[in-house]
Structures are given as structure tokens and as C-alpha cells.
Amino acid sequence: MASPETSALVCELARSFYELGWASGTGGGICIREGDRVVMAPSGVQKERMRPEQMFTMALDGSVLERPEDPGLRPSECSSLFLAAIKHRDAGAVIHSHSIHALMATLLFDSEFCVSHLEMIKGIEGMSFGDRLVVPIIDNTARECDLAESLEAAIVAYPRANAVLVRRHGVYVWGRDWIHAKTQAECYDYLFRAAVEMRRMGIPTCVPGGISDASLSPRRSDAPDHP
Ligand SMILES: [Zn+2]
């Protein structure tokens, strides 16, 4: 049986993600793993009003071990996606965000989101300031569960990434435990927002040559024209 603390924590985190705009309109979600079982929210509920007794507990193979008393509740649409990150990366928690920053980032890049030379990159596991941070972008599907195959393929193809963006949709981020997953998701969201703003101002987001590269400067079209 999943601990009541973990179920309460899923609800508490979902509330804070709702406040950040990551989980409005019942979208987004989070799961937390406890050994060989995973606590997940139900599908289609208001993320800021969930209660611990509404949580599902699932085995790593996706079978339901414990379900809430309310027969109207179904497991999260994200279940198979959460379980893919757990299976391939031994994740302890997975966060799915519908953040507007993640969504906009998927519209500005083709198959890979890329940034370099931003302090917050150091917050991403294994990365330093000058590294090129790449996050794969997969195309959205009509139903969330149909994303599982392409999400798994992206996880395998990008072993350094601990996030996958979904075009016109949002992002999946994972970590070794819920604290790590949360901090990774916060760093990614900041970087998605920074990249969108940089692109808006004509500043390159990814400059392999380094920050001394003159191309890093913003377009000076608004600069004063006098000597
Ligand atoms: Zn979603």
C-alpha cells in the first residue's frame, strides 16, 4: 500500500504546479514512485483540489494495485508516459507540465530545443554553463496515451536529456526523486521562457562558439541612430 504521505505530497505538488500555470484546466500531472509502485492522480480532475483518497497506486507494469473508492475515477491519461520514464531512466518522480513556456518553446524549434550559455543550465543534471542543452521535441497525438511510443523513442535517443517536449502541448520531466524532478522542471521552465524571450528579441539561444561571439548581441534596430 502506498504511504498516505506520498498521496498527500502528490496533491500538494499538484496545487503548487497549478499555481505556476503548469496544470490548469485539469491538464498536466505528477507521479511519485515508492519502490516498485507508483502513486498517480486520477484523470480529468481539478489538479488544485485533489485529495489523497483519490489517488491510484500502480505497479511498474501499469497494472492498478489500489484504486480510490469513487468508481467514477480513472487513472491518469499520462500513466504509460510516466511509466516509460521510470522504466528507462529509473525515475523516482515524473512531472507533466502544460506550461505556456514549454508550449511556446515547441513552436520555435524544429525537432530539438537548444540553449547554451545561461546560468540556469547548471541546474540541469550533468550540465554546466557553456554546455549545449538539448531537449527532444516529439509531435503531439490526439490522445495523450498514444504519445508513449514516440516518448520512449526520444528517451532512448537522447540519453543525456531528462525531459521531452511535446509540440503544441507541454513537457515531461523526471528526476531521481520528487525533489530532483521538481527542481529540474523549474530549471527547464525558466530556460524555455528565456529562450522564447531571446528569440523574440532576435538573440540566438544556442551559440557553440561561446559568449564572446558577436552574434550573441541582440539586434540593435531600436538603438539610437546618432553618433
Ligand atoms: Zn498533457
PDB file of C-alpha atoms and ligand atoms in Angstrom:
ATOM      1  CA  MET A   1       0.000   0.000   0.000  1.00  0.00           C
ATOM      2  CA  ALA A   2       1.292   3.468  -0.860  1.00  0.00           C
ATOM      3  CA  SER A   3       2.064   5.692   2.112  1.00  0.00           C
ATOM      4  CA  PRO A   4      -0.509   8.407   2.943  1.00  0.00           C
ATOM      5  CA  GLU A   5       2.375  10.911   2.957  1.00  0.00           C
ATOM      6  CA  THR A   6       3.133  10.250  -0.718  1.00  0.00           C
ATOM      7  CA  SER A   7      -0.519  10.610  -1.732  1.00  0.00           C
ATOM      8  CA  ALA A   8      -0.699  13.888   0.221  1.00  0.00           C
ATOM      9  CA  LEU A   9       2.520  15.056  -1.413  1.00  0.00           C
ATOM     10  CA  VAL A  10       1.151  14.409  -4.920  1.00  0.00           C
ATOM     11  CA  CYS A  11      -1.831  16.619  -4.040  1.00  0.00           C
ATOM     12  CA  GLU A  12       0.356  19.347  -2.520  1.00  0.00           C
ATOM     13  CA  LEU A  13       2.713  19.452  -5.524  1.00  0.00           C
ATOM     14  CA  ALA A  14      -0.193  19.444  -7.972  1.00  0.00           C
ATOM     15  CA  ARG A  15      -1.579  22.511  -6.171  1.00  0.00           C
ATOM     16  CA  SER A  16       1.705  24.367  -6.499  1.00  0.00           C
ATOM     17  CA  PHE A  17       2.042  23.375 -10.166  1.00  0.00           C
ATOM     18  CA  TYR A  18      -1.477  24.678 -10.740  1.00  0.00           C
ATOM     19  CA  GLU A  19      -0.398  27.998  -9.222  1.00  0.00           C
ATOM     20  CA  LEU A  20       2.526  28.098 -11.678  1.00  0.00           C
ATOM     21  CA  GLY A  21       0.173  27.583 -14.626  1.00  0.00           C
ATOM     22  CA  TRP A  22       1.545  24.108 -15.319  1.00  0.00           C
ATOM     23  CA  ALA A  23      -1.670  22.209 -14.533  1.00  0.00           C
ATOM     24  CA  SER A  24      -4.686  24.376 -15.297  1.00  0.00           C
ATOM     25  CA  GLY A  25      -7.886  23.006 -16.795  1.00  0.00           C
ATOM     26  CA  THR A  26      -7.155  19.522 -15.327  1.00  0.00           C
ATOM     27  CA  GLY A  27      -4.052  19.264 -17.552  1.00  0.00           C
ATOM     28  CA  GLY A  28      -0.548  18.240 -16.502  1.00  0.00           C
ATOM     29  CA  GLY A  29       0.268  15.915 -13.631  1.00  0.00           C
ATOM     30  CA  ILE A  30       2.797  14.258 -11.398  1.00  0.00           C
ATOM     31  CA  CYS A  31       3.577  10.768 -10.202  1.00  0.00           C
ATOM     32  CA  ILE A  32       5.838   9.693  -7.339  1.00  0.00           C
ATOM     33  CA  ARG A  33       7.405   6.252  -7.132  1.00  0.00           C
ATOM     34  CA  GLU A  34       7.708   4.274  -3.917  1.00  0.00           C
ATOM     35  CA  GLY A  35       9.924   1.284  -4.676  1.00  0.00           C
ATOM     36  CA  ASP A  36       8.041  -0.935  -7.115  1.00  0.00           C
ATOM     37  CA  ARG A  37       4.799   1.061  -7.008  1.00  0.00           C
ATOM     38  CA  VAL A  38       3.802   4.472  -8.290  1.00  0.00           C
ATOM     39  CA  VAL A  39       1.265   6.943  -6.854  1.00  0.00           C
ATOM     40  CA  MET A  40      -0.689   8.715  -9.590  1.00  0.00           C
ATOM     41  CA  ALA A  41      -3.526  11.176  -9.776  1.00  0.00           C
ATOM     42  CA  PRO A  42      -6.815  10.312 -11.481  1.00  0.00           C
ATOM     43  CA  SER A  43      -7.639  11.576 -14.968  1.00  0.00           C
ATOM     44  CA  GLY A  44      -9.637  14.726 -15.626  1.00  0.00           C
ATOM     45  CA  VAL A  45      -9.792  16.160 -12.118  1.00  0.00           C
ATOM     46  CA  GLN A  46      -9.007  19.697 -10.983  1.00  0.00           C
ATOM     47  CA  LYS A  47      -5.357  19.477 -10.030  1.00  0.00           C
ATOM     48  CA  GLU A  48      -5.543  22.078  -7.285  1.00  0.00           C
ATOM     49  CA  ARG A  49      -8.421  20.352  -5.484  1.00  0.00           C
ATOM     50  CA  MET A  50      -7.306  16.716  -5.483  1.00  0.00           C
ATOM     51  CA  ARG A  51      -7.452  14.735  -2.242  1.00  0.00           C
ATOM     52  CA  PRO A  52      -5.145  11.884  -1.121  1.00  0.00           C
ATOM     53  CA  GLU A  53      -8.025   9.381  -1.140  1.00  0.00           C
ATOM     54  CA  GLN A  54      -8.480   9.992  -4.892  1.00  0.00           C
ATOM     55  CA  MET A  55      -5.007   8.627  -5.781  1.00  0.00           C
ATOM     56  CA  PHE A  56      -4.290   5.430  -7.696  1.00  0.00           C
ATOM     57  CA  THR A  57      -1.358   3.145  -6.905  1.00  0.00           C
ATOM     58  CA  MET A  58       0.065   1.322  -9.925  1.00  0.00           C
ATOM     59  CA  ALA A  59       2.687  -1.375 -10.398  1.00  0.00           C
ATOM     60  CA  LEU A  60       5.619  -0.652 -12.712  1.00  0.00           C
ATOM     61  CA  ASP A  61       3.939  -2.753 -15.430  1.00  0.00           C
ATOM     62  CA  GLY A  62       0.916  -0.410 -15.401  1.00  0.00           C
ATOM     63  CA  SER A  63      -1.490  -2.652 -13.521  1.00  0.00           C
ATOM     64  CA  VAL A  64      -3.618  -0.953 -10.851  1.00  0.00           C
ATOM     65  CA  LEU A  65      -2.773  -2.094  -7.302  1.00  0.00           C
ATOM     66  CA  GLU A  66      -5.049   0.265  -5.411  1.00  0.00           C
ATOM     67  CA  ARG A  67      -7.838   2.433  -6.661  1.00  0.00           C
ATOM     68  CA  PRO A  68      -9.929   5.118  -4.995  1.00  0.00           C
ATOM     69  CA  GLU A  69     -13.390   4.288  -3.699  1.00  0.00           C
ATOM     70  CA  ASP A  70     -15.054   6.641  -6.185  1.00  0.00           C
ATOM     71  CA  PRO A  71     -15.941   4.370  -9.161  1.00  0.00           C
ATOM     72  CA  GLY A  72     -16.060   7.367 -11.478  1.00  0.00           C
ATOM     73  CA  LEU A  73     -12.321   7.967 -11.266  1.00  0.00           C
ATOM     74  CA  ARG A  74      -9.923   6.599 -13.888  1.00  0.00           C
ATOM     75  CA  PRO A  75      -6.097   6.503 -13.775  1.00  0.00           C
ATOM     76  CA  SER A  76      -4.263   9.442 -15.338  1.00  0.00           C
ATOM     77  CA  GLU A  77      -4.036   9.603 -19.125  1.00  0.00           C
ATOM     78  CA  CYS A  78      -0.301  10.107 -18.555  1.00  0.00           C
ATOM     79  CA  SER A  79       0.210   6.714 -16.857  1.00  0.00           C
ATOM     80  CA  SER A  80       2.012   4.983 -19.728  1.00  0.00           C
ATOM     81  CA  LEU A  81       4.213   8.057 -20.281  1.00  0.00           C
ATOM     82  CA  PHE A  82       5.154   8.321 -16.628  1.00  0.00           C
ATOM     83  CA  LEU A  83       5.941   4.598 -16.558  1.00  0.00           C
ATOM     84  CA  ALA A  84       8.157   4.927 -19.666  1.00  0.00           C
ATOM     85  CA  ALA A  85      10.448   7.432 -17.864  1.00  0.00           C
ATOM     86  CA  ILE A  86      10.500   5.194 -14.785  1.00  0.00           C
ATOM     87  CA  LYS A  87      11.323   2.100 -16.853  1.00  0.00           C
ATOM     88  CA  HIS A  88      14.089   3.621 -18.998  1.00  0.00           C
ATOM     89  CA  ARG A  89      15.628   6.081 -16.517  1.00  0.00           C
ATOM     90  CA  ASP A  90      14.790   4.639 -13.131  1.00  0.00           C
ATOM     91  CA  ALA A  91      12.939   7.887 -12.367  1.00  0.00           C
ATOM     92  CA  GLY A  92      11.624   8.420  -8.833  1.00  0.00           C
ATOM     93  CA  ALA A  93       9.112  11.032  -9.959  1.00  0.00           C
ATOM     94  CA  VAL A  94       7.806  12.394 -13.247  1.00  0.00           C
ATOM     95  CA  ILE A  95       6.168  15.775 -13.849  1.00  0.00           C
ATOM     96  CA  HIS A  96       3.995  16.637 -16.834  1.00  0.00           C
ATOM     97  CA  SER A  97       3.516  20.374 -17.374  1.00  0.00           C
ATOM     98  CA  HIS A  98       1.230  22.286 -19.717  1.00  0.00           C
ATOM     99  CA  SER A  99       3.285  25.443 -19.094  1.00  0.00           C
ATOM    100  CA  ILE A 100       2.826  28.126 -21.716  1.00  0.00           C
ATOM    101  CA  HIS A 101       6.628  28.494 -21.807  1.00  0.00           C
ATOM    102  CA  ALA A 102       7.099  24.839 -22.759  1.00  0.00           C
ATOM    103  CA  LEU A 103       4.314  25.099 -25.329  1.00  0.00           C
ATOM    104  CA  MET A 104       5.826  28.226 -26.937  1.00  0.00           C
ATOM    105  CA  ALA A 105       9.293  26.661 -26.995  1.00  0.00           C
ATOM    106  CA  THR A 106       7.955  23.779 -29.098  1.00  0.00           C
ATOM    107  CA  LEU A 107       6.733  26.284 -31.710  1.00  0.00           C
ATOM    108  CA  LEU A 108      10.121  27.981 -32.080  1.00  0.00           C
ATOM    109  CA  PHE A 109      12.331  24.924 -32.549  1.00  0.00           C
ATOM    110  CA  ASP A 110      12.117  22.030 -35.012  1.00  0.00           C
ATOM    111  CA  SER A 111      12.962  18.626 -33.514  1.00  0.00           C
ATOM    112  CA  GLU A 112      15.304  19.846 -30.746  1.00  0.00           C
ATOM    113  CA  PHE A 113      15.103  22.676 -28.229  1.00  0.00           C
ATOM    114  CA  CYS A 114      18.616  24.072 -27.716  1.00  0.00           C
ATOM    115  CA  VAL A 115      20.151  26.675 -25.392  1.00  0.00           C
ATOM    116  CA  SER A 116      23.682  27.414 -24.234  1.00  0.00           C
ATOM    117  CA  HIS A 117      25.475  29.932 -22.006  1.00  0.00           C
ATOM    118  CA  LEU A 118      22.716  30.545 -19.478  1.00  0.00           C
ATOM    119  CA  GLU A 119      23.384  30.231 -15.743  1.00  0.00           C
ATOM    120  CA  MET A 120      20.256  28.136 -15.131  1.00  0.00           C
ATOM    121  CA  ILE A 121      21.622  25.369 -17.417  1.00  0.00           C
ATOM    122  CA  LYS A 122      23.821  24.453 -14.430  1.00  0.00           C
ATOM    123  CA  GLY A 123      20.644  23.396 -12.639  1.00  0.00           C
ATOM    124  CA  ILE A 124      20.082  20.593 -15.148  1.00  0.00           C
ATOM    125  CA  GLU A 125      21.752  17.328 -14.158  1.00  0.00           C
ATOM    126  CA  GLY A 126      25.209  16.891 -15.660  1.00  0.00           C
ATOM    127  CA  MET A 127      25.277  20.281 -17.400  1.00  0.00           C
ATOM    128  CA  SER A 128      27.467  23.359 -16.987  1.00  0.00           C
ATOM    129  CA  PHE A 129      27.099  26.980 -18.092  1.00  0.00           C
ATOM    130  CA  GLY A 130      28.754  26.643 -21.521  1.00  0.00           C
ATOM    131  CA  ASP A 131      27.153  23.295 -22.404  1.00  0.00           C
ATOM    132  CA  ARG A 132      24.648  22.918 -25.192  1.00  0.00           C
ATOM    133  CA  LEU A 133      21.409  21.813 -23.527  1.00  0.00           C
ATOM    134  CA  VAL A 134      19.261  19.844 -25.954  1.00  0.00           C
ATOM    135  CA  VAL A 135      15.713  18.629 -25.299  1.00  0.00           C
ATOM    136  CA  PRO A 136      13.996  16.462 -27.932  1.00  0.00           C
ATOM    137  CA  ILE A 137      10.612  17.603 -29.273  1.00  0.00           C
ATOM    138  CA  ILE A 138       8.074  14.973 -30.319  1.00  0.00           C
ATOM    139  CA  ASP A 139       4.835  15.622 -32.173  1.00  0.00           C
ATOM    140  CA  ASN A 140       1.549  15.601 -30.298  1.00  0.00           C
ATOM    141  CA  THR A 141      -1.120  12.940 -30.768  1.00  0.00           C
ATOM    142  CA  ALA A 142      -4.900  13.142 -30.492  1.00  0.00           C
ATOM    143  CA  ARG A 143      -4.846  11.064 -27.296  1.00  0.00           C
ATOM    144  CA  GLU A 144      -2.187  11.503 -24.615  1.00  0.00           C
ATOM    145  CA  CYS A 145      -1.615   7.758 -24.179  1.00  0.00           C
ATOM    146  CA  ASP A 146      -0.678   7.476 -27.886  1.00  0.00           C
ATOM    147  CA  LEU A 147       2.440   9.537 -27.148  1.00  0.00           C
ATOM    148  CA  ALA A 148       4.060   6.640 -25.283  1.00  0.00           C
ATOM    149  CA  GLU A 149       5.865   5.113 -28.271  1.00  0.00           C
ATOM    150  CA  SER A 150       7.487   8.326 -29.515  1.00  0.00           C
ATOM    151  CA  LEU A 151       8.271   9.446 -25.958  1.00  0.00           C
ATOM    152  CA  GLU A 152      10.074   6.163 -25.313  1.00  0.00           C
ATOM    153  CA  ALA A 153      11.996   6.506 -28.588  1.00  0.00           C
ATOM    154  CA  ALA A 154      13.087  10.049 -27.610  1.00  0.00           C
ATOM    155  CA  ILE A 155      14.156   8.900 -24.131  1.00  0.00           C
ATOM    156  CA  VAL A 156      16.352   6.214 -25.714  1.00  0.00           C
ATOM    157  CA  ALA A 157      17.728   8.508 -28.456  1.00  0.00           C
ATOM    158  CA  TYR A 158      18.681  11.316 -26.000  1.00  0.00           C
ATOM    159  CA  PRO A 159      20.352   9.610 -23.050  1.00  0.00           C
ATOM    160  CA  ARG A 160      21.586  12.936 -21.573  1.00  0.00           C
ATOM    161  CA  ALA A 161      18.154  14.579 -21.560  1.00  0.00           C
ATOM    162  CA  ASN A 162      15.826  14.209 -18.593  1.00  0.00           C
ATOM    163  CA  ALA A 163      12.944  15.931 -20.342  1.00  0.00           C
ATOM    164  CA  VAL A 164      10.934  15.518 -23.545  1.00  0.00           C
ATOM    165  CA  LEU A 165       8.897  18.362 -25.063  1.00  0.00           C
ATOM    166  CA  VAL A 166       5.621  17.615 -26.843  1.00  0.00           C
ATOM    167  CA  ARG A 167       4.770  20.013 -29.657  1.00  0.00           C
ATOM    168  CA  ARG A 168       1.755  22.262 -29.086  1.00  0.00           C
ATOM    169  CA  HIS A 169       1.254  20.510 -25.740  1.00  0.00           C
ATOM    170  CA  GLY A 170       3.878  20.737 -22.955  1.00  0.00           C
ATOM    171  CA  VAL A 171       6.752  18.795 -21.427  1.00  0.00           C
ATOM    172  CA  TYR A 172       7.569  15.648 -19.441  1.00  0.00           C
ATOM    173  CA  VAL A 173      10.431  15.992 -16.914  1.00  0.00           C
ATOM    174  CA  TRP A 174      11.753  13.394 -14.494  1.00  0.00           C
ATOM    175  CA  GLY A 175      14.275  13.045 -11.684  1.00  0.00           C
ATOM    176  CA  ARG A 176      15.710  10.533  -9.241  1.00  0.00           C
ATOM    177  CA  ASP A 177      13.132  11.584  -6.625  1.00  0.00           C
ATOM    178  CA  TRP A 178      10.349  14.166  -6.354  1.00  0.00           C
ATOM    179  CA  ILE A 179      12.683  16.943  -5.196  1.00  0.00           C
ATOM    180  CA  HIS A 180      15.034  16.378  -8.116  1.00  0.00           C
ATOM    181  CA  ALA A 181      12.163  16.151 -10.612  1.00  0.00           C
ATOM    182  CA  LYS A 182      10.690  19.400  -9.241  1.00  0.00           C
ATOM    183  CA  THR A 183      13.949  21.358  -9.429  1.00  0.00           C
ATOM    184  CA  GLN A 184      14.650  20.021 -12.934  1.00  0.00           C
ATOM    185  CA  ALA A 185      11.158  21.035 -14.063  1.00  0.00           C
ATOM    186  CA  GLU A 186      11.656  24.531 -12.590  1.00  0.00           C
ATOM    187  CA  CYS A 187      15.022  24.977 -14.359  1.00  0.00           C
ATOM    188  CA  TYR A 188      13.596  23.750 -17.672  1.00  0.00           C
ATOM    189  CA  ASP A 189      10.596  26.045 -17.420  1.00  0.00           C
ATOM    190  CA  TYR A 190      12.881  29.024 -16.759  1.00  0.00           C
ATOM    191  CA  LEU A 191      15.052  28.066 -19.763  1.00  0.00           C
ATOM    192  CA  PHE A 192      12.023  27.583 -22.046  1.00  0.00           C
ATOM    193  CA  ARG A 193      10.791  31.041 -21.043  1.00  0.00           C
ATOM    194  CA  ALA A 194      14.242  32.606 -21.501  1.00  0.00           C
ATOM    195  CA  ALA A 195      14.629  31.021 -24.962  1.00  0.00           C
ATOM    196  CA  VAL A 196      11.221  32.264 -26.115  1.00  0.00           C
ATOM    197  CA  GLU A 197      12.067  35.806 -24.950  1.00  0.00           C
ATOM    198  CA  MET A 198      15.534  35.647 -26.548  1.00  0.00           C
ATOM    199  CA  ARG A 199      14.085  34.522 -29.880  1.00  0.00           C
ATOM    200  CA  ARG A 200      11.540  37.335 -29.686  1.00  0.00           C
ATOM    201  CA  MET A 201      14.407  39.813 -29.403  1.00  0.00           C
ATOM    202  CA  GLY A 202      16.470  38.189 -32.149  1.00  0.00           C
ATOM    203  CA  ILE A 203      19.114  36.806 -29.759  1.00  0.00           C
ATOM    204  CA  PRO A 204      20.468  33.321 -30.661  1.00  0.00           C
ATOM    205  CA  THR A 205      19.683  30.794 -27.937  1.00  0.00           C
ATOM    206  CA  CYS A 206      22.476  28.367 -28.706  1.00  0.00           C
ATOM    207  CA  VAL A 207      25.963  29.589 -29.621  1.00  0.00           C
ATOM    208  CA  PRO A 208      28.572  26.821 -29.781  1.00  0.00           C
ATOM    209  CA  GLY A 209      31.332  29.419 -30.376  1.00  0.00           C
ATOM    210  CA  GLY A 210      30.867  30.941 -26.928  1.00  0.00           C
ATOM    211  CA  ILE A 211      29.558  34.138 -25.437  1.00  0.00           C
ATOM    212  CA  SER A 212      32.283  36.295 -26.973  1.00  0.00           C
ATOM    213  CA  ASP A 213      30.625  35.566 -30.318  1.00  0.00           C
ATOM    214  CA  ALA A 214      29.284  38.868 -31.683  1.00  0.00           C
ATOM    215  CA  SER A 215      26.137  37.092 -32.858  1.00  0.00           C
ATOM    216  CA  LEU A 216      25.026  36.827 -29.245  1.00  0.00           C
ATOM    217  CA  SER A 217      24.177  40.512 -29.162  1.00  0.00           C
ATOM    218  CA  PRO A 218      20.552  41.446 -29.708  1.00  0.00           C
ATOM    219  CA  ARG A 219      19.557  43.172 -32.925  1.00  0.00           C
ATOM    220  CA  ARG A 220      20.138  46.881 -32.375  1.00  0.00           C
ATOM    221  CA  SER A 221      17.337  48.050 -34.606  1.00  0.00           C
ATOM    222  CA  ASP A 222      15.992  50.088 -31.705  1.00  0.00           C
ATOM    223  CA  ALA A 223      19.387  51.630 -30.906  1.00  0.00           C
ATOM    224  CA  PRO A 224      19.790  55.398 -31.244  1.00  0.00           C
ATOM    225  CA  ASP A 225      20.897  56.338 -34.742  1.00  0.00           C
ATOM    226  CA  HIS A 226      23.130  59.270 -33.829  1.00  0.00           C
ATOM    227  CA  PRO A 227      26.919  59.085 -33.269  1.00  0.00           C
TER     228      PRO A 227
HETATM  229 ZN    ZN B   1      -0.806  16.756 -21.276  1.00  0.00          ZN
END
